[in-house]
Structures are given as C-alpha cells and as structure tokens.
Amino acid sequence: MNHALLNIVGSSNIITDPSLMTDYSHDETSVEQYASYPDVVVFPENSEQISAILKYANEHLIPVTPRGGGTGLSGGAIPVKGGIVLSLEKMNRIIEIDEANMTVTVEAGVITNDINKAVAQHGLYFAGYPMSLQSCFIGGNIAENAGGGKAIKYGVTGRYVLGLEVVLPTGEIINLGGKLVKDVAGYDLKSLIVGSEGTLGVVSTVTLKLLPIPKATAVLSALFEDVAAAIAAVPKIMINTGIIPTGLEYMDRQSVEASCSFLDEKLPVKESEAMLLIELDGSDEDRLEDEYPKIGDVCEENGAFEVFVADNAATRERIWKVRRSIPEALRTSHPEQSAEDIVVPISCIPRMIPFLKGIEKKYDTDIPCFGHAGDGNLHLHLMKNKEHSQEEWIALQKAALDEIYGFVTELGGSITGEHGIGLKRKKYFSEHLSQPELTLMKKIKQAFDPNNIMNPGKIFD
Ligand SMILES: Cc1cc2nc3c(=O)[nH]c(=O)nc-3n(C[C@H](O)[C@H](O)[C@H](O)COP(=O)(O)OP(=O)(O)OC[C@H]3O[C@@H](n4cnc5c(N)ncnc54)[C@H](O)[C@@H]3O)c2cc1C
C-alpha cells in the first residue's frame, strides 16, 4: 500500500512511521478514550491526487479518514479502522476572490480565519464563526456544518456554501453548484455533502458566499447573580426588543473563571454567577447606539445587575477570546470529561439550566455550561471529580447522559447542534432517530460509498 501511495503523493507527502502519527490519532475529544492510529498518513496537494488515493483505496478496500484541522469534538477525524488518514493541510490555497459575485473559492485545507483575513481588504466578510476558527479548516467546517458564535443572525456554514468540488470514494471528481445563489435542478447533493462528516466523499474545493463587512459592531456583557435568570433572559432579549443579535452567548461562572485563569485575563465579572455576551452589528453606528440600550434594559429587567458595552475592537476581542477559550481551558483543568453539545428549541432553553443543576446534584459532578444560547445550543462538560473511581466515572457518564439526552428529546431537541455524531455519539444517534430515517441514511451512504471505505465506523455502523 505504502509504495502505491508514495507513487501518488511523493515521499515528502507521506508518513509511514507510527511514532510520527500521534497528532493524527485523535482530534479534540478526550485523547485516551478514543485515540486510534492509522497505517499511513498522506498529504495530497491537489484533487487529482485525492482521486488516485481513493481509487486505490476503493480497489483494495482500505479505510480512508479525511482530516482537516483536527479540532473536531466528536472523534470524526479519528481513523478507528486504521488505513489511510487523508490530511488536507497542504491544500490551503485561496484560489479566487470574486468581488463582483461576492464569492471566494478556496481549497478545503484553508484555515477558516484565513478566509476573512484574505477577503477583508475587498470589504468582504465570511460569516462563519466557529470558536475554533484559528485552527479549524473550511473543509472540516463543511463536513460538520459548523455553527458558532454568529449563527443566530447569520446561520451555519451550509448557508454560505455555493459550490463544492468533491472527490467520491470511487475516485470520480464532481462539481456541485458554483457561484449561483439559486439552483433547484434536481436533488440538492451539495447540501447532502454539507454535514456528512467525511463519510460520503472528500471536499477538495469550496466556493463561499461573502457579505459586506458590517460598518458598526458592539458587544454587551450582562452579568447575572442567578444562572437560571440569565438563561431565561435569552429568548426575551429577542422577543421584547424585536432585535436579532449577531451573537448571544451564555457562560456560567465556572466556565468564565476557567477561561480567564487559562488566559491570565481579568474581566470585570464581579460576583456574577452567569454572563451573557451579546453582539450586535449593522450598517450604521447610530442605529446600533439606539439598539444596545434596549437590549441592556431587557437584561436588567430580567435580573442582570450590570451591563457593560464594549464598542472598541480591542475590548470586544478580549471578551470573545474568553468565550472562545472556554473548551480548551476546561480540558486543561479537567482532562477527564465528556463535552456535550445539546440543542433545544429556543423557547425551551430556560428549562435546561434548572434541569442540569438537578443532574449535577444527583450524580455529584460539576457540569460547567456555556454556549450559543441564542440558538438553543448549549455546551455542557460533565467533569470527573477526584473522588470518582474510573468505574464510577464511566457509570456516571452513561446514566447522566441517558437522562440529559432523554430530557432534550422530550423538549424536541437534538443530541448535537454543531459538533456532529462522529464516534462519540454513535450509540445515541441510532436511539435518537426513527428506523425509516436511519434506513434511508444507510442507503444514501451505500449509494455514495458501496465498499464502505469513507470514514468507516462513524455516525452509524
Ligand atoms: C476550542 C474549540 C471550539 C470550537 N467551537 C466550535 C463552534 O463554535 N462551532 C462548531 O460548530 N464547532 C466548534 N468546534 C468543533 C470543531 O472546531 C468543528 O467541528 C470544525 O468544523 C472541525 O473542523 P476541522 O477542520 O478541525 O475538522 P476535523 O476535526 O479534522 O474533522 C472533522 C470531520 O470532518 C471530516 N473532514 C474534514 N475535512 C474534510 C474534507 N475536506 N472533506 C470531507 N470530510 C472532511 C473529518 O473526517 C471528520 O469527520 C470547536 C472545537 C474546539 C476545539
């Protein structure tokens, strides 16, 4: 196998020594629990090489796991069945910025934040804003249909995907969509690839819709003594003001403290138990100055004891950085944990925090909680305490997750809002879906990938 792959990608684009493969044996889910090594890692430089690799793998029934930045939180990029890890990191070219059509075309291995750096000088802006944007790749964002901190106003990644070049598991290269804003010719295969977690094909090139850079931005941080009051204020902020913020993030005290200590940052959070980060943007400063006091008032009427406004870029970035760094900070302070990503209808979000407080007490565990509350999407990290033995911890996770997912389903929610099923949630996915849905999904998988070589062992068996 290695000889054939070496002939395709060249000796500088292949790793065959297992001692150099550690980085490719895991993503950002808990390393010990899920890590698995591939037989070989390859770094194709173009779509033709991807095609040749997949043709070879398909012929010899070798598993292939596509890999972006490896920031995934569901084990999607872990090569559980060994075989080939196909890393997109060398396909990181910005191919075209098309001002007239407001699009950018890039290779799948471009770091998400680099897209905005490249298009900013043209007055344009890509609205995707996953909190990992400085290290994840756009191909990974498409494979996970990533959300993030601005999805409440701008939607998730898929909304901006106009065109995709995809290499199928059988080696054919197909082009889906292009620069069209509208296109209803036949089944929407492009949308099927978005969120398919690397199980249907390899995304090689992407054309994204861009927006004009907003002229004005402000960030409010609202401090609450009561966590339930903070989360209950979330839907009211939108309903009572009629304003849809760009971001509406919730962070409890434990999450903020962990992140501030990790960053050596001091936010003026006083005695607050919870904080809301609310970002507004728009086409003019005056309108924003009219909007943010209205939002501040609703926060205060609903329990905020203080509201700060950050209207300069440096302070805004300080607050967002604290929010973005929470997952890493919590993983550093508690390496053994289970990071969850539940989502419920926005109207049900006030019921989640009291429920989670009950779970914390019942199972004697800490569950720091933060996330994109404006979308109904919360990240909860179940923590292993020092007192828990390994057996207790495993039993606790299972029992607590059964209850949490059960409650989320009862509320009409889902077990993942943006991190995907991957390996981590496979067991729960089959329980969450109806049998006809599952059967249909398996038939789709078989139509794309008859030999089951693309990222096997993910989503479902
Ligand atoms: C600190 C932190 C913050 C995060 N914040 C957010 C957030 O706000 N919103 C959010 O949605 N997620 C978030 N995530 C999760 C993660 O960053 C996203 O899921 C991201 O989209 C993964 O991109 P990646 O390039 O790292 O993909 P990887 O982890 O490398 O891969 C993820 C999946 O995509 C597949 N894949 C990767 N590239 C391709 C390709 N070119 N073609 C086909 N399949 C491919 C892989 O096989 C795998 O199944 C966060 C993660 C961290 C660590």
Coordinates of C-alpha atoms and ligand atoms in Angstrom, one line a residue:
M1 CA 0.0 0.0 0.0
N2 CA 2.7 2.5 1.1
H3 CA 4.5 2.1 -2.2
A4 CA 1.4 2.8 -4.3
L5 CA 0.6 5.9 -2.2
L6 CA 4.2 7.1 -2.3
N7 CA 3.9 7.0 -6.1
I8 CA 0.8 9.2 -6.0
V9 CA 1.8 11.9 -3.5
G10 CA 5.7 11.7 -3.4
S11 CA 8.0 11.0 -0.5
S12 CA 7.5 14.4 1.2
N13 CA 3.8 13.9 1.5
I14 CA 3.5 10.6 3.4
I15 CA 4.1 9.5 7.0
T16 CA 4.6 5.7 7.5
D17 CA 6.5 5.8 10.8
P18 CA 3.9 5.2 13.6
S19 CA 6.0 7.3 16.1
L20 CA 5.2 10.4 13.9
M21 CA 1.5 9.7 13.7
T22 CA 0.3 10.7 17.2
D23 CA -1.2 14.0 16.0
Y24 CA -3.3 12.1 13.5
S25 CA -4.6 9.5 16.0
H26 CA -7.0 11.9 17.7
D27 CA -9.0 15.1 17.4
E28 CA -10.0 17.4 20.3
T29 CA -12.2 14.7 22.0
S30 CA -10.7 13.1 25.1
V31 CA -7.5 11.5 23.7
E32 CA -7.1 8.3 25.9
Q33 CA -10.7 7.2 25.4
Y34 CA -10.9 7.5 21.6
A35 CA -7.4 7.6 20.1
S36 CA -6.6 5.2 17.3
Y37 CA -3.6 5.1 14.8
P38 CA -3.8 4.9 11.1
D39 CA -1.4 2.7 9.0
V40 CA -0.3 5.7 6.9
V41 CA -0.9 9.5 6.7
V42 CA -1.0 11.1 3.2
F43 CA -1.0 14.8 2.3
P44 CA -2.4 15.2 -1.2
E45 CA -1.6 18.5 -2.9
N46 CA -4.5 18.5 -5.4
S47 CA -7.8 16.9 -6.3
E48 CA -6.2 14.5 -8.8
Q49 CA -4.0 13.0 -6.1
I50 CA -7.1 12.7 -3.8
S51 CA -8.9 10.9 -6.7
A52 CA -5.9 8.5 -7.2
I53 CA -5.7 7.7 -3.5
L54 CA -9.4 7.0 -3.3
K55 CA -9.4 4.8 -6.4
Y56 CA -6.6 2.8 -5.0
A57 CA -8.2 2.5 -1.5
N58 CA -11.6 1.6 -3.1
E59 CA -10.0 -1.2 -5.2
H60 CA -8.1 -2.6 -2.2
L61 CA -10.9 -2.0 0.4
I62 CA -8.7 0.3 2.6
P63 CA -10.5 2.7 5.0
V64 CA -9.8 6.4 4.4
T65 CA -10.4 9.1 7.0
P66 CA -10.4 12.7 5.8
R67 CA -8.8 15.1 8.2
G68 CA -9.0 18.9 8.4
G69 CA -7.6 20.9 11.4
G70 CA -8.3 18.0 13.8
T71 CA -10.3 20.3 16.1
G72 CA -13.5 18.1 15.9
L73 CA -15.3 17.3 19.2
S74 CA -16.9 14.1 18.2
G75 CA -14.0 11.9 17.1
G76 CA -14.9 12.3 13.4
A77 CA -11.3 12.5 12.1
I78 CA -10.0 9.6 14.2
P79 CA -9.1 6.6 12.0
V80 CA -10.9 4.0 14.1
K81 CA -10.5 1.3 11.4
G82 CA -6.8 2.2 10.7
G83 CA -6.0 2.5 7.0
I84 CA -5.3 5.9 5.4
V85 CA -5.6 9.4 7.1
L86 CA -6.0 11.8 4.2
S87 CA -4.9 15.2 5.6
L88 CA -6.0 18.3 3.7
E89 CA -3.4 20.5 5.3
K90 CA -1.3 21.0 2.1
M91 CA -4.4 22.1 0.1
N92 CA -4.5 25.6 1.6
R93 CA -4.6 27.9 -1.4
I94 CA -7.1 30.8 -1.8
I95 CA -7.9 30.3 -5.5
E96 CA -10.1 33.3 -6.3
I97 CA -11.8 36.3 -4.6
D98 CA -14.6 37.4 -6.9
E99 CA -15.7 40.8 -5.8
A100 CA -18.4 41.2 -8.4
N101 CA -20.2 38.0 -7.3
M102 CA -19.2 38.4 -3.7
T103 CA -17.6 34.9 -3.5
V104 CA -14.4 33.3 -2.6
T105 CA -13.1 30.0 -3.9
V106 CA -10.6 28.1 -1.7
E107 CA -9.1 24.7 -1.2
A108 CA -10.6 22.7 1.7
G109 CA -7.4 22.9 3.8
V110 CA -7.6 26.7 4.3
I111 CA -7.8 27.8 8.0
T112 CA -11.2 29.4 8.5
N113 CA -9.9 32.6 9.9
D114 CA -7.5 33.0 6.9
I115 CA -10.5 33.4 4.6
N116 CA -11.6 36.5 6.5
K117 CA -8.0 37.9 6.5
A118 CA -7.9 37.4 2.7
V119 CA -11.3 38.9 1.8
A120 CA -11.3 41.8 4.3
Q121 CA -9.2 44.0 2.0
H122 CA -12.0 43.7 -0.5
G123 CA -14.6 45.0 2.1
L124 CA -16.0 41.4 2.3
Y125 CA -16.6 39.0 5.1
F126 CA -17.3 35.3 5.6
A127 CA -20.0 34.9 8.3
G128 CA -18.9 31.5 9.6
Y129 CA -17.5 31.9 13.1
P130 CA -16.8 28.6 14.9
M131 CA -14.9 29.3 18.1
S132 CA -12.0 27.2 16.7
L133 CA -11.7 29.5 13.7
Q134 CA -8.0 30.0 14.2
S135 CA -7.2 26.3 13.8
C136 CA -10.1 24.5 12.0
F137 CA -10.2 24.2 8.2
I138 CA -13.1 25.2 6.0
G139 CA -13.4 21.6 4.7
G140 CA -13.9 20.5 8.3
N141 CA -16.5 23.2 8.8
I142 CA -18.4 21.9 5.8
A143 CA -18.1 18.3 6.8
E144 CA -19.6 19.2 10.2
N145 CA -21.8 22.0 9.0
A146 CA -20.2 24.1 11.8
G147 CA -22.2 26.7 13.7
G148 CA -20.6 29.1 16.1
G149 CA -21.0 32.5 17.7
K150 CA -22.8 34.3 14.9
A151 CA -25.2 31.6 13.7
I152 CA -28.2 33.2 15.4
K153 CA -28.2 36.0 12.9
Y154 CA -26.1 34.6 10.0
G155 CA -26.9 30.9 10.2
V156 CA -24.5 27.9 10.0
T157 CA -21.7 27.1 7.4
G158 CA -24.0 25.4 4.9
R159 CA -25.9 28.7 4.2
Y160 CA -22.7 30.1 2.7
V161 CA -21.7 27.1 0.6
L162 CA -22.4 27.9 -3.1
G163 CA -20.2 25.4 -4.8
L164 CA -18.2 22.3 -3.9
E165 CA -15.7 20.1 -5.7
V166 CA -16.0 16.6 -4.1
V167 CA -13.9 13.5 -4.8
L168 CA -16.2 10.5 -4.4
P169 CA -15.0 7.3 -2.7
T170 CA -14.8 5.7 -6.1
G171 CA -12.4 8.4 -7.3
E172 CA -14.7 10.5 -9.6
I173 CA -14.4 14.3 -9.2
I174 CA -17.7 16.1 -9.2
N175 CA -18.6 19.7 -9.1
L176 CA -21.8 20.7 -7.2
G177 CA -23.3 24.1 -7.5
G178 CA -21.0 27.0 -8.4
K179 CA -21.5 30.8 -7.9
L180 CA -25.3 30.6 -8.2
V181 CA -27.4 32.0 -5.4
K182 CA -30.3 29.9 -6.6
D183 CA -30.2 26.5 -8.2
V184 CA -33.0 23.9 -7.9
A185 CA -32.0 21.5 -10.7
G186 CA -32.6 18.0 -9.2
Y187 CA -31.7 16.7 -5.8
D188 CA -29.6 19.0 -3.7
L189 CA -26.4 16.9 -3.5
K190 CA -24.3 19.8 -2.3
S191 CA -26.4 20.1 0.9
L192 CA -26.1 16.3 1.4
I193 CA -22.3 16.6 1.5
V194 CA -22.6 19.5 4.0
G195 CA -22.6 17.9 7.4
S196 CA -21.8 14.4 6.1
E197 CA -18.8 14.1 8.4
G198 CA -16.4 12.8 5.8
T199 CA -18.5 9.7 5.2
L200 CA -19.6 10.4 1.6
G201 CA -16.6 11.9 -0.1
V202 CA -13.7 14.3 0.3
V203 CA -14.4 18.0 -0.2
S204 CA -11.5 19.4 -2.1
T205 CA -12.5 22.9 -3.2
V206 CA -15.2 25.3 -1.9
T207 CA -16.9 28.4 -3.2
L208 CA -18.4 30.5 -0.4
K209 CA -20.9 33.4 -0.5
L210 CA -19.5 36.5 1.2
L211 CA -21.2 39.5 2.8
P212 CA -20.2 43.2 3.0
I213 CA -18.2 43.8 6.3
P214 CA -20.7 45.3 8.8
K215 CA -19.9 49.0 9.4
A216 CA -20.6 49.0 13.1
T217 CA -20.3 46.4 15.9
A218 CA -20.8 46.4 19.6
V219 CA -20.6 43.8 22.3
L220 CA -22.6 43.9 25.6
S221 CA -21.7 41.7 28.6
A222 CA -24.6 41.3 31.0
L223 CA -23.8 40.0 34.5
F224 CA -26.3 37.9 36.5
E225 CA -26.3 36.6 40.1
D226 CA -28.7 33.8 39.1
V227 CA -27.8 31.3 36.3
A228 CA -31.5 30.4 35.7
A229 CA -32.4 34.2 35.3
A230 CA -29.5 34.6 32.8
I231 CA -30.6 31.8 30.5
A232 CA -34.3 32.8 30.9
A233 CA -33.4 36.3 29.6
V234 CA -32.1 34.8 26.3
P235 CA -35.5 34.5 24.4
K236 CA -36.8 37.7 26.0
I237 CA -33.9 39.7 24.6
M238 CA -35.1 38.9 21.1
I239 CA -38.9 38.8 21.7
N240 CA -39.1 42.0 23.8
T241 CA -36.8 44.1 21.6
G242 CA -37.5 42.6 18.1
I243 CA -33.7 42.7 17.6
I244 CA -31.8 39.6 16.4
P245 CA -28.3 39.9 17.8
T246 CA -25.3 38.7 15.8
G247 CA -24.3 36.6 18.8
L248 CA -26.0 35.7 22.0
E249 CA -23.7 33.6 24.2
Y250 CA -24.2 32.2 27.7
M251 CA -21.3 31.4 30.1
D252 CA -21.6 30.3 33.7
R253 CA -19.1 31.4 36.4
Q254 CA -17.0 28.2 36.3
S255 CA -16.5 28.5 32.6
V256 CA -15.6 32.2 32.7
E257 CA -13.2 31.6 35.6
A258 CA -11.5 28.7 34.0
S259 CA -11.0 30.6 30.7
C260 CA -9.8 33.8 32.5
S261 CA -7.3 31.8 34.5
F262 CA -6.2 29.9 31.4
L263 CA -5.6 33.2 29.6
D264 CA -4.4 35.1 32.6
E265 CA -7.2 37.6 31.8
K266 CA -9.2 39.7 34.2
L267 CA -12.7 40.5 33.0
P268 CA -14.8 42.7 35.4
V269 CA -17.2 39.9 36.2
K270 CA -17.6 40.8 39.9
E271 CA -19.8 38.3 41.8
S272 CA -21.7 37.2 38.8
E273 CA -22.8 33.5 38.5
A274 CA -23.5 33.8 34.8
M275 CA -22.8 36.2 31.9
L276 CA -24.4 36.8 28.6
L277 CA -22.3 38.1 25.7
I278 CA -24.5 39.9 23.2
E279 CA -23.0 41.1 19.9
L280 CA -24.8 43.5 17.6
D281 CA -23.7 44.6 14.2
G282 CA -25.2 46.7 11.4
S283 CA -24.7 49.1 8.6
D284 CA -24.6 52.3 10.8
E285 CA -23.3 53.4 14.2
D286 CA -26.4 55.5 15.1
R287 CA -28.8 52.6 14.7
L288 CA -26.6 50.4 16.9
E289 CA -26.5 53.1 19.6
D290 CA -30.2 53.1 19.5
E291 CA -30.4 49.3 19.8
Y292 CA -28.0 48.3 22.5
P293 CA -29.7 50.3 25.4
K294 CA -32.9 48.5 24.5
I295 CA -31.1 45.1 25.0
G296 CA -29.4 46.4 28.1
D297 CA -32.8 47.3 29.6
V298 CA -34.3 43.9 28.9
C299 CA -31.3 42.2 30.6
E300 CA -31.7 44.5 33.6
E301 CA -35.5 43.9 33.8
N302 CA -34.7 40.2 33.8
G303 CA -32.1 40.0 36.6
A304 CA -28.8 41.5 35.2
F305 CA -27.2 43.5 37.9
E306 CA -24.7 45.2 35.5
V307 CA -24.4 45.6 31.7
F308 CA -21.1 46.7 30.0
V309 CA -20.8 47.9 26.5
A310 CA -17.6 47.2 24.6
D311 CA -17.6 49.4 21.5
N312 CA -14.0 49.2 20.6
A313 CA -12.4 46.3 18.7
A314 CA -9.8 45.5 21.4
T315 CA -12.3 45.1 24.3
R316 CA -14.7 43.2 22.1
E317 CA -11.9 40.7 21.2
R318 CA -10.9 40.4 24.9
I319 CA -14.5 39.3 25.7
W320 CA -14.8 37.0 22.7
K321 CA -11.4 35.4 23.4
V322 CA -12.5 34.4 26.9
R323 CA -15.6 32.8 25.3
R324 CA -13.6 31.1 22.6
S325 CA -11.1 29.7 25.0
I326 CA -13.5 28.0 27.4
P327 CA -13.4 24.5 25.9
E328 CA -9.6 24.4 26.0
A329 CA -9.5 25.9 29.5
L330 CA -11.9 23.3 30.8
R331 CA -10.0 20.5 29.2
T332 CA -6.8 21.7 30.8
S333 CA -8.3 21.9 34.2
H334 CA -10.2 18.6 33.9
P335 CA -8.6 16.3 31.3
E336 CA -11.3 13.6 32.0
Q337 CA -14.6 15.0 30.9
S338 CA -17.4 14.5 28.4
A339 CA -18.1 17.5 26.3
E340 CA -21.7 17.7 25.1
D341 CA -23.4 19.8 22.5
I342 CA -27.2 19.7 23.1
V343 CA -29.7 21.9 21.3
V344 CA -33.3 22.6 22.2
P345 CA -36.0 24.9 20.7
I346 CA -35.1 28.5 21.9
S347 CA -38.3 28.7 23.9
C348 CA -37.2 25.6 26.0
I349 CA -33.7 27.0 26.8
P350 CA -34.9 28.4 30.2
R351 CA -35.8 24.8 31.3
M352 CA -32.3 23.4 30.7
I353 CA -30.3 25.1 33.4
P354 CA -32.6 24.1 36.4
F355 CA -32.6 20.5 34.9
L356 CA -28.8 20.4 34.7
K357 CA -28.5 21.7 38.2
G358 CA -30.6 18.7 39.3
I359 CA -28.3 16.3 37.4
E360 CA -25.2 17.9 39.0
K361 CA -26.6 17.2 42.4
K362 CA -27.9 13.8 41.7
Y363 CA -24.6 12.5 40.3
D364 CA -22.3 14.6 42.5
T365 CA -20.5 16.0 39.5
D366 CA -19.8 19.5 38.1
I367 CA -21.3 20.5 34.8
P368 CA -19.9 23.8 33.6
C369 CA -22.1 25.1 30.9
F370 CA -21.7 27.7 28.1
G371 CA -22.6 28.1 24.5
H372 CA -24.7 29.6 21.7
A373 CA -27.7 30.1 23.9
G374 CA -29.4 32.3 21.3
D375 CA -29.6 29.2 19.0
G376 CA -30.8 27.0 21.9
N377 CA -27.4 25.3 21.7
L378 CA -25.5 24.6 25.0
H379 CA -22.2 23.0 25.6
L380 CA -22.0 21.1 28.8
H381 CA -18.9 19.5 30.1
L382 CA -19.5 16.6 32.5
M383 CA -16.5 16.5 34.8
K384 CA -14.8 13.6 36.5
N385 CA -14.2 14.6 40.1
K386 CA -11.1 13.4 42.0
E387 CA -13.3 11.3 44.2
H388 CA -14.7 9.3 41.3
S389 CA -13.1 6.0 40.6
Q390 CA -12.8 5.1 36.9
E391 CA -15.7 2.6 37.2
E392 CA -17.9 5.3 38.9
W393 CA -17.0 7.8 36.2
I394 CA -18.0 5.5 33.4
A395 CA -21.2 4.6 35.0
L396 CA -21.9 8.2 35.9
Q397 CA -21.4 9.4 32.3
K398 CA -23.8 6.8 31.0
A399 CA -26.5 7.4 33.5
A400 CA -26.2 11.2 33.3
L401 CA -26.1 11.3 29.5
D402 CA -29.1 9.0 29.3
E403 CA -31.1 11.5 31.4
I404 CA -29.8 14.6 29.6
Y405 CA -30.4 13.2 26.1
G406 CA -33.8 11.9 27.3
F407 CA -34.8 15.4 28.5
V408 CA -33.5 17.1 25.4
T409 CA -35.5 14.7 23.2
E410 CA -38.6 15.3 25.3
L411 CA -38.2 19.0 24.6
G412 CA -38.0 18.4 20.9
G413 CA -34.2 19.0 20.8
S414 CA -31.2 17.1 19.4
I415 CA -28.1 15.4 20.8
T416 CA -25.8 17.6 18.8
G417 CA -26.3 21.1 17.5
E418 CA -22.9 21.5 15.7
H419 CA -20.2 19.1 16.8
G420 CA -21.7 16.1 14.9
I421 CA -22.2 12.4 15.7
G422 CA -18.7 11.0 14.7
L423 CA -17.6 8.3 17.0
K424 CA -18.6 9.8 20.3
R425 CA -22.4 10.0 19.8
K426 CA -22.9 7.0 17.5
K427 CA -24.7 4.9 20.2
Y428 CA -27.1 7.7 21.0
F429 CA -27.7 8.6 17.3
S430 CA -29.4 5.3 16.5
E431 CA -31.6 5.7 19.5
H432 CA -32.5 9.3 18.6
L433 CA -33.6 8.6 15.0
S434 CA -36.6 6.7 13.7
Q435 CA -35.9 3.4 11.9
P436 CA -37.1 4.7 8.5
E437 CA -34.7 7.7 8.8
L438 CA -31.8 5.5 9.7
T439 CA -32.5 3.1 6.9
L440 CA -32.7 6.0 4.4
M441 CA -29.4 7.4 5.6
K442 CA -27.7 4.0 5.3
K443 CA -29.0 3.7 1.7
I444 CA -27.6 7.1 0.9
K445 CA -24.2 6.1 2.4
Q446 CA -24.3 2.9 0.3
A447 CA -25.1 4.8 -2.9
F448 CA -22.0 7.1 -2.5
D449 CA -19.7 4.5 -1.0
P450 CA -20.6 1.0 -1.9
N451 CA -17.4 -0.5 -0.4
N452 CA -17.7 1.5 2.9
I453 CA -14.2 2.9 2.7
M454 CA -15.0 6.6 3.6
N455 CA -14.6 7.2 7.3
P456 CA -16.0 3.8 8.4
G457 CA -17.1 3.4 12.0
K458 CA -18.6 6.9 12.1
I459 CA -22.2 8.1 12.5
F460 CA -23.6 4.5 12.3
D461 CA -22.3 1.0 11.7
Ligands
LIG1 C1 -11.9 25.3 21.2 C2 -12.9 24.7 20.2 C3 -14.0 25.5 19.9 C4 -15.0 25.0 19.0 N1 -16.0 25.8 18.6 C5 -16.9 25.4 17.7 C6 -18.0 26.2 17.4 O1 -18.2 27.3 17.9 N2 -18.9 25.7 16.4 C7 -18.7 24.5 15.9 O2 -19.6 24.1 15.0 N3 -17.7 23.7 16.2 C8 -16.8 24.1 17.1 N4 -15.7 23.3 17.5 C9 -15.6 21.9 16.8 C10 -14.7 21.9 15.5 O3 -13.8 23.0 15.5 C11 -15.6 22.0 14.3 O4 -16.4 20.8 14.2 C12 -14.9 22.1 13.0 O5 -15.8 22.3 11.9 C13 -13.9 21.0 12.7 O6 -13.1 21.4 11.6 P1 -11.7 20.7 11.4 O7 -11.1 21.2 10.2 O8 -10.9 20.7 12.6 O9 -12.2 19.2 11.1 P2 -11.6 17.8 11.7 O10 -11.7 17.7 13.2 O11 -10.3 17.5 11.1 O12 -12.7 16.8 11.0 C14 -14.0 16.8 11.4 C15 -14.8 15.9 10.5 O13 -14.8 16.4 9.2 C16 -14.3 15.5 8.2 N5 -13.5 16.2 7.3 C17 -12.5 17.1 7.5 N6 -12.1 17.7 6.3 C18 -12.8 17.1 5.4 C19 -12.9 17.3 3.9 N7 -12.1 18.1 3.3 N8 -13.7 16.5 3.2 C20 -14.6 15.6 3.9 N9 -14.6 15.4 5.2 C21 -13.7 16.2 5.9 C22 -13.4 14.5 9.1 O14 -13.4 13.2 8.5 C23 -14.2 14.5 10.4 O15 -15.3 13.6 10.3 C24 -14.8 23.7 18.4 C25 -13.7 23.0 18.7 C26 -12.7 23.4 19.6 C27 -11.5 22.6 19.9

